[in-house]
Short mmCIF file of C-alpha atoms and ligand atoms in Angstrom, two decimals:
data_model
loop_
_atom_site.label_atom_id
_atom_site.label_comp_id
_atom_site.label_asym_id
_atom_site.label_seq_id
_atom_site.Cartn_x
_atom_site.Cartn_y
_atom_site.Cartn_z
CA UNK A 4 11.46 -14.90 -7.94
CA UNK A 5 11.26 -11.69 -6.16
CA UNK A 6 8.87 -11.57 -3.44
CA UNK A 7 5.45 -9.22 -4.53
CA UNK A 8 4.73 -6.25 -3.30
CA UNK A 9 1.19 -5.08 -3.81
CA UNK A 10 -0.53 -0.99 -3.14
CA UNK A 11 -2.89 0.26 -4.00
CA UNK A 12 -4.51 4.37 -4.31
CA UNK A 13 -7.85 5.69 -4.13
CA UNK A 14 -8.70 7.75 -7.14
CA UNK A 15 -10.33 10.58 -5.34
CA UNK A 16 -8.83 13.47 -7.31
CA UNK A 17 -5.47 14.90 -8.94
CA UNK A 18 -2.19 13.28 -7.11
CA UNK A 19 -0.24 15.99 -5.42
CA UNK A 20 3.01 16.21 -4.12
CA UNK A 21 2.00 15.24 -0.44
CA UNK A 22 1.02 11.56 -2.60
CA UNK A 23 4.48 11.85 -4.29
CA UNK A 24 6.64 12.24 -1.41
CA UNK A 25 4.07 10.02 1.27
CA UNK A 26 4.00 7.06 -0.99
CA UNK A 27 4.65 7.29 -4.64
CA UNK A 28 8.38 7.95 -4.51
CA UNK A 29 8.57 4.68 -2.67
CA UNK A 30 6.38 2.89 -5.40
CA UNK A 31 9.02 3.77 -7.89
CA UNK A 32 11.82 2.55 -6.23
CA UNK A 33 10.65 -0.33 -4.90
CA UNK A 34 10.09 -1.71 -8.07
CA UNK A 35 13.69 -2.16 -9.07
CA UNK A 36 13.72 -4.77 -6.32
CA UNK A 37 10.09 -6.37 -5.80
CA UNK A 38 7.63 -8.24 -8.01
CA UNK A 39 5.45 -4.57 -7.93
CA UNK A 40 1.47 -4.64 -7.82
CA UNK A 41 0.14 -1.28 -8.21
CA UNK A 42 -3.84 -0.86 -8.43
CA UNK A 43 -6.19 1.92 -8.70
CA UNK A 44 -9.04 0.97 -5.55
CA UNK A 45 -12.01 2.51 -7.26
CA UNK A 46 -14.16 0.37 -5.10
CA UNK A 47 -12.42 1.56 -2.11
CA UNK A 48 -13.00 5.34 -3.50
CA UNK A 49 -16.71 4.62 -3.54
CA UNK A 50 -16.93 3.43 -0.01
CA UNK A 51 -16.52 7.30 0.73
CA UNK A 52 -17.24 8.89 -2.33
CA UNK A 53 -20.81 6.31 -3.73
CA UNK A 54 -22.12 9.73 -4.82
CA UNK A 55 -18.99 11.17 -6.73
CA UNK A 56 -19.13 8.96 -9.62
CA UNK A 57 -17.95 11.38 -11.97
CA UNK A 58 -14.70 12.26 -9.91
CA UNK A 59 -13.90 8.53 -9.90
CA UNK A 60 -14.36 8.06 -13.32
CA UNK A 61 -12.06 11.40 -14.40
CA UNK A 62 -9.42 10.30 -12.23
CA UNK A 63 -8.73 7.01 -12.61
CA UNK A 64 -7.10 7.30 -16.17
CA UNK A 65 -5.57 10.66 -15.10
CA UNK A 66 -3.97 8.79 -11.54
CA UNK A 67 -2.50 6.01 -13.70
CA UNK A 68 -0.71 8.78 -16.09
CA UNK A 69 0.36 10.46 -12.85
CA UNK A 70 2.25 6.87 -11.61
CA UNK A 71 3.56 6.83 -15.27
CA UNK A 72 4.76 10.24 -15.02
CA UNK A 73 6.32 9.56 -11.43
CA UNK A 74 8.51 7.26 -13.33
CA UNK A 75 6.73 3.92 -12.31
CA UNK A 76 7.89 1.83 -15.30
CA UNK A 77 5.41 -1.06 -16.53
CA UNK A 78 8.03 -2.99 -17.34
CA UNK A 79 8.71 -4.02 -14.07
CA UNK A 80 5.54 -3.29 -12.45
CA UNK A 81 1.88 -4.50 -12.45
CA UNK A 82 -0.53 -1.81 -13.18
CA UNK A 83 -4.43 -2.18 -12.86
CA UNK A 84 -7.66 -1.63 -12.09
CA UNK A 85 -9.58 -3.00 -8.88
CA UNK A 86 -13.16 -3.25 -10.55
CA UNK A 87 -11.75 -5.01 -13.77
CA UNK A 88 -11.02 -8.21 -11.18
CA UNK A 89 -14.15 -9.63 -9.97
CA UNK A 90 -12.02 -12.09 -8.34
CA UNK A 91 -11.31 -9.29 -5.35
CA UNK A 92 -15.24 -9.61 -4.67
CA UNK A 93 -15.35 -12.82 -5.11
CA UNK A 94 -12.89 -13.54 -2.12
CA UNK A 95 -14.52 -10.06 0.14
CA UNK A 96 -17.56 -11.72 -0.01
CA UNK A 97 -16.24 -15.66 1.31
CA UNK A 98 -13.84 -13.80 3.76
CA UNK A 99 -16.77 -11.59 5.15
CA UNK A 100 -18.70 -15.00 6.45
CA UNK A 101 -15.93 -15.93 8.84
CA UNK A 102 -14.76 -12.16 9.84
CA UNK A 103 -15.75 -11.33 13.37
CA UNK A 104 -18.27 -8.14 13.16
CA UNK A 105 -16.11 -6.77 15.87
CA UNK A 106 -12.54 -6.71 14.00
CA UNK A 107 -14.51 -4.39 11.81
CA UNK A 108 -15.90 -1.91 14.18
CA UNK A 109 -12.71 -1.63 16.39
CA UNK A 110 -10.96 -0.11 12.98
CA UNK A 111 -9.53 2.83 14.42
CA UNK A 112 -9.74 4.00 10.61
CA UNK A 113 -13.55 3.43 10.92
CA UNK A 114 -14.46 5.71 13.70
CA UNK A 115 -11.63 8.31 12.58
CA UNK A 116 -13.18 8.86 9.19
CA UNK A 117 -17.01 8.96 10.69
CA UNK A 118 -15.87 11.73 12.33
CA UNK A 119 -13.95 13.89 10.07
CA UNK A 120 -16.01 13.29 7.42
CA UNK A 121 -19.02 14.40 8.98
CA UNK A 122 -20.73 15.56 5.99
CA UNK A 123 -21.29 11.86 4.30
CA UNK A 124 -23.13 9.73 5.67
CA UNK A 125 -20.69 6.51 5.70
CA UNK A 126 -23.32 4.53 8.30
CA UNK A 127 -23.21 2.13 5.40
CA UNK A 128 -22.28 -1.44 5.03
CA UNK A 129 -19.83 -0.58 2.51
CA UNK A 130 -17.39 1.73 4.35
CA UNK A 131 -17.60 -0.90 7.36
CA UNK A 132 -16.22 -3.66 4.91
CA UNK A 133 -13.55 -1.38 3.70
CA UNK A 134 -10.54 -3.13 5.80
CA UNK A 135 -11.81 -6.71 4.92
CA UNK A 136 -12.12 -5.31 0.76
CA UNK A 137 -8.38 -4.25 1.50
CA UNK A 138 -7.52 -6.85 2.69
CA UNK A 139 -9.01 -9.38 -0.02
CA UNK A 140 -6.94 -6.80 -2.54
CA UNK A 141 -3.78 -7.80 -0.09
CA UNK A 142 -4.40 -11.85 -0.12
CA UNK A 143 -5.22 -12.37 -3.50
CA UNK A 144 -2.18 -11.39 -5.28
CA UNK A 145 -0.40 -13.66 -1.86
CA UNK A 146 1.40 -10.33 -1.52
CA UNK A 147 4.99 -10.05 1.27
CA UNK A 148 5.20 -6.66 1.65
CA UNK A 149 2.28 -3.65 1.29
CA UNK A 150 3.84 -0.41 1.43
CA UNK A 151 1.86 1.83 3.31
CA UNK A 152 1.79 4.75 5.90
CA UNK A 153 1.17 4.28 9.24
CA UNK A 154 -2.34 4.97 9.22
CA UNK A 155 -2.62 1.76 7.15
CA UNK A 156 -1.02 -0.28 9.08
CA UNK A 157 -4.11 -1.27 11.46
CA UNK A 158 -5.36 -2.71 7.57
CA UNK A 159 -2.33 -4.96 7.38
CA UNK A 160 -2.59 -6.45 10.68
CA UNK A 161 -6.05 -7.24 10.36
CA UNK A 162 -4.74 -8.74 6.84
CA UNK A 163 -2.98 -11.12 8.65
CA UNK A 164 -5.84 -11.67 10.96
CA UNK A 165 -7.90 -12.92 8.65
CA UNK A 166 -5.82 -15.28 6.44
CA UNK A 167 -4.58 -16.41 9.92
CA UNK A 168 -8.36 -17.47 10.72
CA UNK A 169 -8.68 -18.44 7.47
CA UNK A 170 -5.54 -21.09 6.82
CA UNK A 171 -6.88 -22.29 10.41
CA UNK A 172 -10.84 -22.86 9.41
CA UNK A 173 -9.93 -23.82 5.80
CA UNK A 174 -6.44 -24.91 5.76
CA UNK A 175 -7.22 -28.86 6.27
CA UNK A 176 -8.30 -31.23 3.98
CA UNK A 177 -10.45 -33.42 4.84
CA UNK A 178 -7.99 -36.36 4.93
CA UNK A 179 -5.31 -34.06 6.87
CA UNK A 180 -4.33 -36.70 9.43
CA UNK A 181 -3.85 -39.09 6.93
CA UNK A 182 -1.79 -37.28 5.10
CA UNK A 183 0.08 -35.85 7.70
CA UNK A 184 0.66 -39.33 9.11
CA UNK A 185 1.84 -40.39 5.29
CA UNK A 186 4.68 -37.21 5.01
CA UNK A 187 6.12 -37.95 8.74
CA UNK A 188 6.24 -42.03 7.76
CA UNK A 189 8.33 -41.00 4.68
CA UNK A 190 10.58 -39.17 6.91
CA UNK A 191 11.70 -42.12 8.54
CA UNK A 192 11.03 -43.37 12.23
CA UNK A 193 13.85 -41.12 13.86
CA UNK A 194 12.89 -37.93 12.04
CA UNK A 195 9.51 -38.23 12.57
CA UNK A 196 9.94 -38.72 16.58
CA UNK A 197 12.11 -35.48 16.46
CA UNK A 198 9.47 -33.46 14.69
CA UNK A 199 6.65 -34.43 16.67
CA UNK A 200 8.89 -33.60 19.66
CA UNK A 201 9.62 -30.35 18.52
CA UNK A 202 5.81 -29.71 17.98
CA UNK A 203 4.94 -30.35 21.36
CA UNK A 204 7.77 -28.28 22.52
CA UNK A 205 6.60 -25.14 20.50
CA UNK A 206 3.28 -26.19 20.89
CA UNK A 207 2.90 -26.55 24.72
CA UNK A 208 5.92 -24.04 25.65
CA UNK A 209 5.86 -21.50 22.54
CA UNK A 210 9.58 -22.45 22.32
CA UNK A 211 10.39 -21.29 18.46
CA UNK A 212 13.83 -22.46 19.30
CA UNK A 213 11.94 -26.05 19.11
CA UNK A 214 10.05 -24.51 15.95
CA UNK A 215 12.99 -23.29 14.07
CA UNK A 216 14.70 -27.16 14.61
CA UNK A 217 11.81 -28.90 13.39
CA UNK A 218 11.51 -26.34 10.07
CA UNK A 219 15.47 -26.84 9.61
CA UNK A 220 14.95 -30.34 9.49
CA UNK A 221 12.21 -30.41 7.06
CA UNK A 222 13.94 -28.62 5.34
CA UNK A 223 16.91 -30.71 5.35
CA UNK A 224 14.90 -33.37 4.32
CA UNK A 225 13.14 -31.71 1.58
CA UNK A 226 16.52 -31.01 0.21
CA UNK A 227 17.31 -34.23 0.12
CA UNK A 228 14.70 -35.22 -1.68
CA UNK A 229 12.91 -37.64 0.59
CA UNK A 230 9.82 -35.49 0.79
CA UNK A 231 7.81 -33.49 -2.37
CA UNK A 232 7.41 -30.16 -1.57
CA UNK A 233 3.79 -30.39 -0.65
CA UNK A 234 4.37 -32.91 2.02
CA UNK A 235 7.02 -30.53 3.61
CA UNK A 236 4.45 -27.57 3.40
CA UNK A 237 1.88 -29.75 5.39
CA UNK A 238 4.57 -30.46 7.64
CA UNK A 239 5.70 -26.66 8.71
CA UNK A 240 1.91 -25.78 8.95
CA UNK A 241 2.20 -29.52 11.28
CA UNK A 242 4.64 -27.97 13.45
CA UNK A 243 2.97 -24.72 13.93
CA UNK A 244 -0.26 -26.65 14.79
CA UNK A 245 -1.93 -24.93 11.78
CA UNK A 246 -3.05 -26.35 8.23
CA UNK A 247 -1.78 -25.48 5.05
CA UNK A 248 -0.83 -21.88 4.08
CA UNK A 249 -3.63 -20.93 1.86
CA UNK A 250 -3.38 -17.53 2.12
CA UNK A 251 0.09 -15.97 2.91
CA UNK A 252 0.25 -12.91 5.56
CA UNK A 253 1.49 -9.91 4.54
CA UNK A 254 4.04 -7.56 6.32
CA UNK A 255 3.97 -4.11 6.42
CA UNK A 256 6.85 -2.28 4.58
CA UNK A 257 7.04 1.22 6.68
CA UNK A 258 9.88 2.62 4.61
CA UNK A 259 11.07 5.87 5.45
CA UNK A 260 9.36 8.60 3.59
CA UNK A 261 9.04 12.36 3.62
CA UNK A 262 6.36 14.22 5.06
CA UNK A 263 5.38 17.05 3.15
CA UNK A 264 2.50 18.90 4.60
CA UNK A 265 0.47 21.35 2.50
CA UNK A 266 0.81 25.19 1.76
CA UNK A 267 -0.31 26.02 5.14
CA UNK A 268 1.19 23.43 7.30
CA UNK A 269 -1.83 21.14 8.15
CA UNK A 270 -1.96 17.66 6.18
CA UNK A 271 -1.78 18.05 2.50
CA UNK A 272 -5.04 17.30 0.80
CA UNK A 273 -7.23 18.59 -2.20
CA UNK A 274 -10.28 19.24 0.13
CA UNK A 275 -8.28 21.83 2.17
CA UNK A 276 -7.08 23.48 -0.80
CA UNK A 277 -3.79 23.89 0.21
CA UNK A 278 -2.07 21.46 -2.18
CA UNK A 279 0.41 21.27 -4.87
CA UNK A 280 -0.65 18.70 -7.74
CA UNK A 281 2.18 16.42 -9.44
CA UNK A 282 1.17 18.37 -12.78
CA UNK A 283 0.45 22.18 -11.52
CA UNK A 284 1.92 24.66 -14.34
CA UNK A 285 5.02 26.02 -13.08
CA UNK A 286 3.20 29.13 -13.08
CA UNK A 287 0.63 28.05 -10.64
CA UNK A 288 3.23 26.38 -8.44
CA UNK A 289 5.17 29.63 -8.28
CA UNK A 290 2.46 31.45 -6.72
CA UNK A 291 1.14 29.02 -4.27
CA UNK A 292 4.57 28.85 -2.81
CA UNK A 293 4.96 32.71 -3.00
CA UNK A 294 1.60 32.88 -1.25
CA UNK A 295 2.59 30.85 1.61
CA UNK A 296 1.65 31.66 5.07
CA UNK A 297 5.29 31.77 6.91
CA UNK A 298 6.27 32.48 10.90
CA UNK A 299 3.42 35.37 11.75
CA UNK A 300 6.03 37.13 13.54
CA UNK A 301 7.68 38.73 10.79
CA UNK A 302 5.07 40.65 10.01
CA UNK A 303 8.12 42.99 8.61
CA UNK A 304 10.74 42.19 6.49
CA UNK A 305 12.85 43.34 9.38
CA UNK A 306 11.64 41.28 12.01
CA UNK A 307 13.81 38.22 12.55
CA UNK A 308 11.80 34.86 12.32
CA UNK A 309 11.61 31.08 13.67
CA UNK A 310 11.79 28.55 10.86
CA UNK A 311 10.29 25.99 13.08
CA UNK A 312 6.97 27.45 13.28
CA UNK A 313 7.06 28.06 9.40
CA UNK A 314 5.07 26.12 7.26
CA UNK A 315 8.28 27.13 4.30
CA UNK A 316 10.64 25.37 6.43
CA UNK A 317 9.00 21.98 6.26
CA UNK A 318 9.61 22.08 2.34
CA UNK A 319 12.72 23.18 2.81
CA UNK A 320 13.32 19.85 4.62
CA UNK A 321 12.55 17.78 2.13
CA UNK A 322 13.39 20.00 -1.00
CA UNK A 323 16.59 21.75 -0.24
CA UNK A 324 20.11 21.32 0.70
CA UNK A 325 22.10 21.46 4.03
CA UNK A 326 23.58 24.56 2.32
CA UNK A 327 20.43 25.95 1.53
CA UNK A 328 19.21 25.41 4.97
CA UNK A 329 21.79 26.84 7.10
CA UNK A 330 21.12 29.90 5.15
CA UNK A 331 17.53 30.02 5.95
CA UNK A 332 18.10 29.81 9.35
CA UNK A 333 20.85 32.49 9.93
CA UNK A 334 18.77 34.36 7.41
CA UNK A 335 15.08 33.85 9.07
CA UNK A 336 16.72 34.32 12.34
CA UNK A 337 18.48 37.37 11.89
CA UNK A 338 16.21 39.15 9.31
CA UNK A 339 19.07 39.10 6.87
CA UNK A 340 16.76 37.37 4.39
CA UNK A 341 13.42 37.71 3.19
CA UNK A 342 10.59 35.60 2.99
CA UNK A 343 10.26 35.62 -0.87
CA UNK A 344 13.95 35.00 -1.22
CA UNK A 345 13.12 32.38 1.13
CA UNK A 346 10.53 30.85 -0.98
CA UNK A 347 12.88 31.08 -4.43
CA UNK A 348 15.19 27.62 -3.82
CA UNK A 349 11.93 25.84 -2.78
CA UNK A 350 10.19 26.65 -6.20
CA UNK A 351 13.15 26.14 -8.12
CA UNK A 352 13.28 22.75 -6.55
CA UNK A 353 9.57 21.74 -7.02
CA UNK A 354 9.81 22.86 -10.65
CA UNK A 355 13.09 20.84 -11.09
CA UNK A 356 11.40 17.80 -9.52
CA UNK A 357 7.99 18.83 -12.33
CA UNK A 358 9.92 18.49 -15.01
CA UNK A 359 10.34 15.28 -16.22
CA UNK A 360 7.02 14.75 -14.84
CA UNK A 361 5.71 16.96 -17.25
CA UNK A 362 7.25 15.45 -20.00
CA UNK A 363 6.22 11.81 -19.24
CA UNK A 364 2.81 13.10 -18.62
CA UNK A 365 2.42 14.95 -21.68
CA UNK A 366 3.98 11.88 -23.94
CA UNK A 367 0.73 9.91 -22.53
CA UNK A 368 -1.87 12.22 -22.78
CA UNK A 369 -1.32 12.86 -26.23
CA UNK A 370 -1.55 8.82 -26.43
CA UNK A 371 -4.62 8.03 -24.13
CA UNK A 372 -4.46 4.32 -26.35
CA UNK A 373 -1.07 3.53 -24.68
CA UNK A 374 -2.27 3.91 -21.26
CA UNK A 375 -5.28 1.56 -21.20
CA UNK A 376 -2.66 -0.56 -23.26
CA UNK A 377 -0.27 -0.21 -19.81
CA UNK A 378 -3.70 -1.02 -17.62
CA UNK A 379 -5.10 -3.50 -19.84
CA UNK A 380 -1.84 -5.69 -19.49
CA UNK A 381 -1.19 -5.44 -16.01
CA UNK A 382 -4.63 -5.74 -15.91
CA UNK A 383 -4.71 -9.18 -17.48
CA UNK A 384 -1.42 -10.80 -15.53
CA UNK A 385 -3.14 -9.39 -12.18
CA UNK A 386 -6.22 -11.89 -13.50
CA UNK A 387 -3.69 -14.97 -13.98
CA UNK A 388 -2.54 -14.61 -9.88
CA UNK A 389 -5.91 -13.44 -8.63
CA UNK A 390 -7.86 -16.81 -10.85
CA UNK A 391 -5.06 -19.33 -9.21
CA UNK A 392 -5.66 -17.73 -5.24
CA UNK A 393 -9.38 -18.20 -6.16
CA UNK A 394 -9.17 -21.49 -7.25
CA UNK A 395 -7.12 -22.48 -4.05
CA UNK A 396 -9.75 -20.99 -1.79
CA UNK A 397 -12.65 -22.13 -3.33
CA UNK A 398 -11.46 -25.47 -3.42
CA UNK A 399 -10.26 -25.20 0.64
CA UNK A 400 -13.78 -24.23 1.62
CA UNK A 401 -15.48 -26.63 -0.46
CA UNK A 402 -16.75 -24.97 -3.20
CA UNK A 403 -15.63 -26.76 -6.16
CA UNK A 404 -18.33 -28.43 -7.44
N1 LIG B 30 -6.73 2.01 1.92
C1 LIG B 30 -5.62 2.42 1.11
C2 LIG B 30 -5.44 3.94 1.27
O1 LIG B 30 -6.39 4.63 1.55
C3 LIG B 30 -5.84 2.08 -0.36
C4 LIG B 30 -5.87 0.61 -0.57
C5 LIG B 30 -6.93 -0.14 -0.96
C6 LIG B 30 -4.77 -0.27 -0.41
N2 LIG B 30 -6.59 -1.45 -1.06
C7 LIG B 30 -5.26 -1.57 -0.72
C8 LIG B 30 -3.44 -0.10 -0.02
C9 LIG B 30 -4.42 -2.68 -0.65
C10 LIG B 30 -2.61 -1.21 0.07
C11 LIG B 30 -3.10 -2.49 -0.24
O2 LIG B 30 -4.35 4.41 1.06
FE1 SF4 B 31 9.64 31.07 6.82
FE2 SF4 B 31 11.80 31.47 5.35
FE3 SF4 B 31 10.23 33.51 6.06
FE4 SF4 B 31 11.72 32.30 7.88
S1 SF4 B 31 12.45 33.43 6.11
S2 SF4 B 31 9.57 32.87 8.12
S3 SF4 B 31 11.65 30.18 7.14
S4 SF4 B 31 9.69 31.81 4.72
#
């Protein structure tokens, strides 16, 4: 089993190629080696957008045929929707009556996005939650790894956070002790002494020398046979002091990606109008990029230029060549080139890197049936996972009637 990786996008608009190269790229090659969740967070778009309904709704469909078209395959990876899975509500709601108001207001993503988006009023109860709905998306599937930027990564820690607090509240039965007592007893006498030694060792002293002893003998133990596997669960979670791992914590995978900022150097993003989308006609892309603002000081062909304070040069970082490069900078530096011819191996590039997009795109949209096909499936094997976590917490906290 491969362990599961699980992202997810808000469907706030067209994908561009700031999404490709930020985080999508990574999507698609991840999934050659991961158990790949991939989910559109419609909920999470309404936290900022509640009175955009109709951008949601165009988008969603049109995001998933951008993923498709970015090559994710769904053989291999898990494609849905967040408000087709009750289930991630379900848990929000039974996480939200243990999380600490404060977690939530410390967000440095909550007081960040007050500010710059000044215009919405996102005092609401909704937008506060957001980190706690992420991170019942995260939990739910039991996910290792969520592949996100950096600004996300304040969402995974609290992640781990809360199904920290919660394995610690919830993770005990009621006859814990007992059975605790029953898994060291069929251990033997000798082992058992040695565990609880180690416990106190890592316990009192933090010494996860002592910790990684006691584990390695479980799980010599377990190997041989002489425990069942849930007795050797309770008895890592013994050693650690903590319960049973109901809900697993997530690590952050920060894998390298490129950072492709938009036509006029600040952050790419549809509300600045300075992007690129995934599916612009090469056309279109040809004159954005020929429009480009470059270094002010060649205001003449014949003044020589600074790449670094180009907005050009940052595409030609992730789009070109070494080749390509070293002749932009004896050209831009020397006036020998201009900024057009500049511009030329960066469209080329971005209308190389189109193509197959295109193609992939267009196959879908002329078969709209095939896509909900894609979402209903991953749609229903994202239910299977997201029922069994469910049933696991609802029967740790008590609710099982
Ligand atoms: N907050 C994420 C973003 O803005 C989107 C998201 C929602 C997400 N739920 C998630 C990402 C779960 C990873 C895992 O990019
Ligand atoms: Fe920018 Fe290229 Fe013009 Fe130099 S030559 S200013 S790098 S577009």
């Amino acid at each position: 089993m491969r362990p599961r990786v699980l992202s997810g996008m808000r469907p706030t608009g067209a994908l561009h190629l700031g999404h490709f190269h930020g985080a999508l790229k990574n999507w698609v090659r991840l999934q050659h080696d991961y158990d790949c969740f991939y989910f559109v967070a419609d909920w999470h778009a309404l936290t900022t957008h509640y009175e955009d309904r109709e951008v949601i709704e165009k988008t969603v469909y049109d995001m998933v045929i951008d993923w498709l078209a970015a090559g994710l395959d769904p053989e291999k990876s898990t494609i849905f929707i967040q408000s087709r899975l009750p289930e991630h509500a379900e848990l929000f709601t039974l996480l939200a009556m243990g999380t600490p108001l404060a977690w939530l207001e410390r967000m440095p993503t909550y007081k960040d996005q007050i500010e710059k988006l000044k215009d919405k009023d996102l005092a609401t109860y909704g937008f506060l939650g957001y980190p706690l709905l992420q991170a019942a998306d995260i939990l739910i599937y039991k996910a290792s790894y969520v592949p996100v930027g950096e600004d996300q990564a304040p969402h995974v820690e609290i992640t781990r956070e809360v199904a920290r607090r919660f394995n610690h509240l919830y993770g005990r039965a009621a006859n814990h002790a007992d059975q605790v007592a029953a898994a060291l007893a069929a251990m033997g006498k000798d082992d058992a002494r040695y565990i609880e030694k180690q416990r106190k060792a890592y316990g009192q002293d933090g010494s996860t020398e002592a910790l990684a002893k006691g584990e390695a003998l479980v799980r010599k133990v377990l190997a041989a046979e002489a425990l069942t596997a849930d007795q050797a669960e309770l008895l890592l979670g013994h050693l650690k002091g903590s319960g049973k791992t109901i809900l697993t914590e997530p690590g952050v995978l920060l894998t390298e990606t490129s950072k492709l900022p938009g036509l006029d150097g600040d952050k790419m993003s549809k509300s600045r109008g300075n992007m690129i989308a995934m599916r612009d006609e090469p056309a279109v892309v040809t004159q954005k990029v020929r429009g480009m603002k470059t270094d002010p000081a060649r205001a003449r062909r014949t003044d020589p230029g600074n790449p670094e304070k180009c907005p050009v040069w940052e595409f030609h970082k992730v789009y070109t060549d070494a080749d390509t490069r070293d002749w932009v900078v004896k050209g831009c530096t020397t006036a020998g080139i201009g900024c057009l011819e500049c511009k030329q191996p960066v469209i080329d590039a971005i209308l190389r890197e189109q193509q197959p997009w295109r193609e992939r795109a267009e196959a879908f949209l002329s078969n709209p049936k095939q896509v909900h096909w894609i979402v209903e499936m991953g749609t229903e094997r994202a239910r299977t996972v997201a029922r069994q976590t469910m049933k696991d917490v609802r029967e740790a906290m008590g609710l099982n009637y």
